[in-house]
Every structure is written in C-alpha cells, then in structure tokens.
C-alpha cells in the first residue's frame, strides 16, 4: 500500500526544545516538501528537496532544518529558533520536478505540533 | 513568484445548491493549476488538475474547474452539492519556471443537510 506516512500524529514539546517530525514515502518519488498549515493562511512552504542530498528553502525556512539522506525520507526539525512553532505540518511528495506533468503533490496525514 | 487568491473564506450552502469557488493567481507565464480538498480529519487530496489542453477539467466527485487564462482564474464548480462535500478547498498554482507550488488560503465549505 503506497503512500506517505508522518509520525507522530500529535506532538507536544516544551518551549526551547528542538523536535524532529518524520516523513516517509514509498512512492519512489524524487521530490519531497514540507508545509506548514495555519488557519486562514493556507499552506506555506518550509523546505523542499528535488533529489537526495539536496534541498532548498521555501518561504518560511527560518527556524527549521531538514535533511535528505535517503530518497524515501525527509525529516523536518523544528528548532528553538522558530518563534511560533505551534501548527499543523504537512509533508508531500511528487514524482519529479523536472517534468511539468509530474508535479502533482501527494500529501501525508500531517503532524500537529503544540508547544507548551 | 506566483501568488494565489481565494476570495471566499467560508461558504455555507444547502444541499442541492450549486457551488462556485473562486481562485485567481498572479503570474504571467505558463502554469499548472490544482484544486485540493481536505475533508475533516483526512489527508489533503487532489480534486482535479490542469496541465494543458481543454481548459474545462473534470475531477472526482462531480467537481469541475475552468481555466480562463485571460482572467488568471481557475474557479471550481459543482452543480449540486451534498452534505459530504463539507470540507476545506485549496487552489494551488505551480509556475513551470520554478519548482514551488503556491497555495491559496483555502475556502471552508459547509453544506447543510
């Protein structure tokens, strides 16, 4: 059963702590993305990666970091530098950014992060 | 970079009413266009997409959208909504010259039974 998994579904952390959100896909997609979803603001791009060992900043990368050591995995770390980290985080993937017709994104179930 | 506007934040309809959700984007070049839906408690999933060809595209669950290039619009329509269409709808635009996808702020649709 192919898809994108994100864990955990709910995450709580204390202010000042770093936390890592997991994203795994078994779709054999080259590109992966992280978005943040806030009420009334839609989805905002944090980071994306076209290939292994390469990633690019999105619109709101400050306070976040990523790695792409394996094609199927794209973990996101929310650092203590992120001023307003409480949000719903969505991971997505697409087949290939080089092909216009392959840019449809498939989404995971999301992780709701709450900073206490 | 491109931007996307969804003018309706919350739409409330009765069952069997017709639906039209607006989406406008700002970008002068060639684009891919998408509508995604997020049902309560579920994944964001694709409703329909436009890459090229016929500007009237049909998606799942009876939804359709029309790309009007001159108006930079990609409005979503459904002739008769059902209670199960209650969800949040997102328009998204991908410019072919860059790699990121821009999403609108979303429109929450509530269908009253």
Coordinates of C-alpha atoms in Angstrom, one line a residue:
Chain A
X1 CA 0.0 0.0 0.0
X2 CA 1.9 3.1 -1.3
X3 CA 1.7 6.4 0.4
X4 CA 3.2 9.0 2.7
X5 CA 3.5 8.4 6.4
X6 CA 4.1 11.1 9.0
X7 CA 4.7 10.5 12.7
X8 CA 3.7 11.2 15.2
X9 CA 0.2 12.5 14.6
X10 CA 0.3 14.7 17.7
X11 CA 3.4 16.1 19.2
X12 CA 3.9 18.2 22.3
X13 CA 7.1 20.0 23.2
X14 CA 8.3 22.4 25.7
X15 CA 9.5 25.8 24.7
X16 CA 13.2 25.8 23.9
X17 CA 13.4 22.2 22.7
X18 CA 14.2 21.0 19.2
X19 CA 11.8 18.4 17.8
X20 CA 12.0 16.3 14.6
X21 CA 9.0 15.4 12.5
X22 CA 9.2 12.2 10.5
X23 CA 8.1 11.9 6.8
X24 CA 8.5 8.7 4.8
X25 CA 7.2 7.8 1.4
X26 CA 7.2 4.5 -0.6
X27 CA 6.0 6.0 -3.8
X28 CA 9.5 6.2 -5.3
X29 CA 9.0 10.0 -5.8
X30 CA 12.1 12.2 -6.3
X31 CA 10.7 15.4 -4.8
X32 CA 9.5 16.0 -1.2
X33 CA 8.2 19.0 0.5
X34 CA 7.3 20.4 4.0
X35 CA 4.4 22.8 4.5
X36 CA 3.0 24.5 7.5
X37 CA -0.7 25.0 7.7
X38 CA -2.2 27.7 9.8
X39 CA -5.9 28.7 9.9
X40 CA -6.8 31.2 7.3
X41 CA -3.3 31.1 5.7
X42 CA -3.4 28.0 3.6
X43 CA -0.2 26.0 3.2
X44 CA 3.2 27.7 3.3
X45 CA 6.3 26.0 2.0
X46 CA 9.1 25.5 4.5
X47 CA 11.6 23.4 2.5
X48 CA 11.6 21.2 -0.5
X49 CA 14.0 18.6 -1.9
X50 CA 14.3 17.5 -5.6
X51 CA 16.9 14.8 -5.0
X52 CA 18.8 13.1 -2.3
X53 CA 21.4 15.2 -0.5
X54 CA 19.9 18.4 -1.9
X55 CA 17.2 20.7 -0.5
X56 CA 16.0 24.3 -1.0
X57 CA 14.4 26.8 1.4
X58 CA 10.8 27.8 0.9
X59 CA 9.1 31.0 2.1
X60 CA 9.3 30.3 5.8
X61 CA 12.5 28.3 6.4
X62 CA 13.8 30.3 9.4
X63 CA 13.8 28.2 12.5
X64 CA 13.6 24.9 10.6
X65 CA 16.1 22.4 9.2
X66 CA 15.8 19.3 7.0
X67 CA 17.9 16.5 5.7
X68 CA 17.5 14.2 2.7
X69 CA 19.9 11.3 3.2
X70 CA 17.6 8.7 1.6
X71 CA 15.1 9.1 -1.2
X72 CA 12.2 7.9 0.9
X73 CA 12.8 10.1 4.0
X74 CA 12.7 13.8 4.5
X75 CA 12.6 14.7 8.3
X76 CA 11.9 18.2 9.5
X77 CA 13.5 19.6 12.6
X78 CA 11.7 22.5 14.3
X79 CA 14.4 24.3 16.3
X80 CA 14.1 26.5 19.3
X81 CA 14.7 29.4 17.0
X82 CA 11.3 29.1 15.4
X83 CA 9.3 31.8 17.1
X84 CA 5.8 30.4 16.6
X85 CA 6.1 26.7 16.0
X86 CA 2.6 25.5 17.1
X87 CA 1.0 24.5 13.8
X88 CA -0.1 21.6 11.6
X89 CA 2.8 20.3 9.5
X90 CA 2.2 18.6 6.2
X91 CA 4.7 16.5 4.2
X92 CA 4.2 15.9 0.5
X93 CA 5.9 14.3 -2.5
X94 CA 5.8 14.5 -6.2
X95 CA 7.2 12.2 -8.9
X96 CA 9.7 14.6 -10.5
X97 CA 10.1 18.4 -10.6
X98 CA 11.8 18.3 -14.0
X99 CA 8.6 17.2 -15.7
X100 CA 5.7 19.7 -15.6
X101 CA 3.2 16.9 -15.8
X102 CA 4.7 15.1 -12.8
X103 CA 4.4 18.0 -10.3
X104 CA 1.1 16.9 -8.7
X105 CA 1.8 16.6 -5.0
X106 CA 0.6 13.8 -2.7
X107 CA 0.2 14.6 0.9
X108 CA 0.7 12.8 4.2
X109 CA -1.8 12.9 7.1
X110 CA 0.1 15.6 8.9
X111 CA 1.6 16.2 12.4
X112 CA 0.0 18.6 14.8
X113 CA 2.8 20.2 16.9
X114 CA 1.9 22.1 20.1
X115 CA 4.5 24.0 22.0
X116 CA 3.7 24.2 25.7
Chain B
X1 CA 6.9 34.2 -7.6
X2 CA 3.3 33.5 -8.2
X3 CA 0.6 34.1 -5.7
X4 CA -2.9 32.7 -5.3
X5 CA -6.1 34.3 -4.0
X6 CA -9.2 32.6 -2.9
X7 CA -11.8 35.2 -2.3
X8 CA -14.3 33.2 -0.2
X9 CA -13.1 32.2 3.2
X10 CA -16.3 30.4 4.3
X11 CA -19.2 29.4 2.1
X12 CA -22.4 27.9 3.5
X13 CA -24.8 26.2 1.2
X14 CA -27.8 23.9 1.5
X15 CA -27.8 20.5 -0.2
X16 CA -28.5 20.6 -3.9
X17 CA -27.3 24.2 -4.3
X18 CA -24.8 25.0 -6.9
X19 CA -21.2 25.8 -5.9
X20 CA -18.6 28.1 -7.4
X21 CA -15.4 28.8 -5.5
X22 CA -13.1 31.5 -6.9
X23 CA -9.4 31.2 -7.5
X24 CA -7.2 33.8 -9.1
X25 CA -3.5 33.8 -9.5
X26 CA -0.8 36.3 -10.4
X27 CA 1.8 35.0 -12.8
X28 CA 2.3 35.9 -16.4
X29 CA 3.8 32.6 -17.6
X30 CA 2.7 29.0 -18.1
X31 CA 1.2 27.4 -15.1
X32 CA -0.1 24.1 -13.7
X33 CA -3.3 24.5 -11.7
X34 CA -4.8 22.3 -9.0
X35 CA -7.7 22.1 -6.6
X36 CA -7.1 20.1 -3.4
X37 CA -9.7 19.1 -0.8
X38 CA -9.3 18.4 2.9
X39 CA -12.2 16.6 4.4
X40 CA -12.4 16.7 8.2
X41 CA -9.8 14.5 9.7
X42 CA -8.4 13.3 6.4
X43 CA -5.4 13.8 4.1
X44 CA -5.3 16.7 1.7
X45 CA -6.2 15.0 -1.6
X46 CA -6.3 16.1 -5.3
X47 CA -9.7 17.0 -6.7
X48 CA -8.6 18.0 -10.2
X49 CA -5.7 19.4 -12.2
X50 CA -5.0 21.4 -15.3
X51 CA -1.7 21.0 -17.2
X52 CA -2.6 21.8 -20.8
X53 CA -5.4 21.3 -23.4
X54 CA -9.1 21.6 -22.7
X55 CA -9.5 24.4 -20.2
X56 CA -12.5 22.7 -18.7
X57 CA -11.3 19.9 -16.5
X58 CA -13.4 17.4 -14.6
X59 CA -12.3 15.9 -11.3
X60 CA -13.6 13.4 -8.8
X61 CA -17.0 13.5 -7.1
X62 CA -18.6 15.7 -9.8
X63 CA -16.3 18.7 -9.5
X64 CA -15.1 20.6 -12.4
X65 CA -13.0 23.7 -13.0
X66 CA -12.4 26.1 -15.8
X67 CA -9.1 27.7 -16.6
X68 CA -9.6 31.2 -18.1
X69 CA -6.2 32.4 -19.0
X70 CA -7.2 36.0 -19.7
X71 CA -8.7 36.3 -16.3
X72 CA -5.9 34.3 -14.5
X73 CA -8.7 32.3 -12.9
X74 CA -9.4 28.6 -12.2
X75 CA -12.8 28.5 -10.5
X76 CA -14.1 25.3 -9.0
X77 CA -17.7 24.3 -9.7
X78 CA -20.2 21.7 -8.8
X79 CA -23.9 21.8 -10.0
X80 CA -25.4 20.2 -6.8
X81 CA -23.5 19.9 -3.6
X82 CA -24.0 17.2 -1.0
X83 CA -23.5 17.2 2.8
X84 CA -20.4 15.1 2.3
X85 CA -18.8 17.9 0.3
X86 CA -18.3 19.7 3.6
X87 CA -14.5 20.3 3.6
X88 CA -11.8 22.9 3.1
X89 CA -10.8 23.5 -0.5
X90 CA -7.4 24.8 -1.7
X91 CA -6.4 26.2 -5.0
X92 CA -2.7 25.8 -6.0
X93 CA -0.6 27.1 -8.8
X94 CA 2.8 25.9 -10.0
X95 CA 4.7 28.0 -12.4
X96 CA 6.6 25.9 -14.9
X97 CA 9.7 28.1 -14.5
X98 CA 10.1 27.4 -10.8
X99 CA 9.7 24.5 -8.5
X100 CA 7.4 25.6 -5.8
X101 CA 3.7 25.2 -5.5
X102 CA 1.7 28.2 -4.2
X103 CA -1.5 27.5 -2.3
X104 CA -4.4 29.8 -1.6
X105 CA -5.6 30.5 1.9
X106 CA -8.4 28.0 1.5
X107 CA -12.2 28.1 1.4
X108 CA -14.2 26.3 4.0
X109 CA -17.4 24.9 2.6
X110 CA -20.2 23.9 4.9
X111 CA -23.2 22.1 3.4
X112 CA -26.3 22.0 5.5
X113 CA -28.4 18.8 5.1

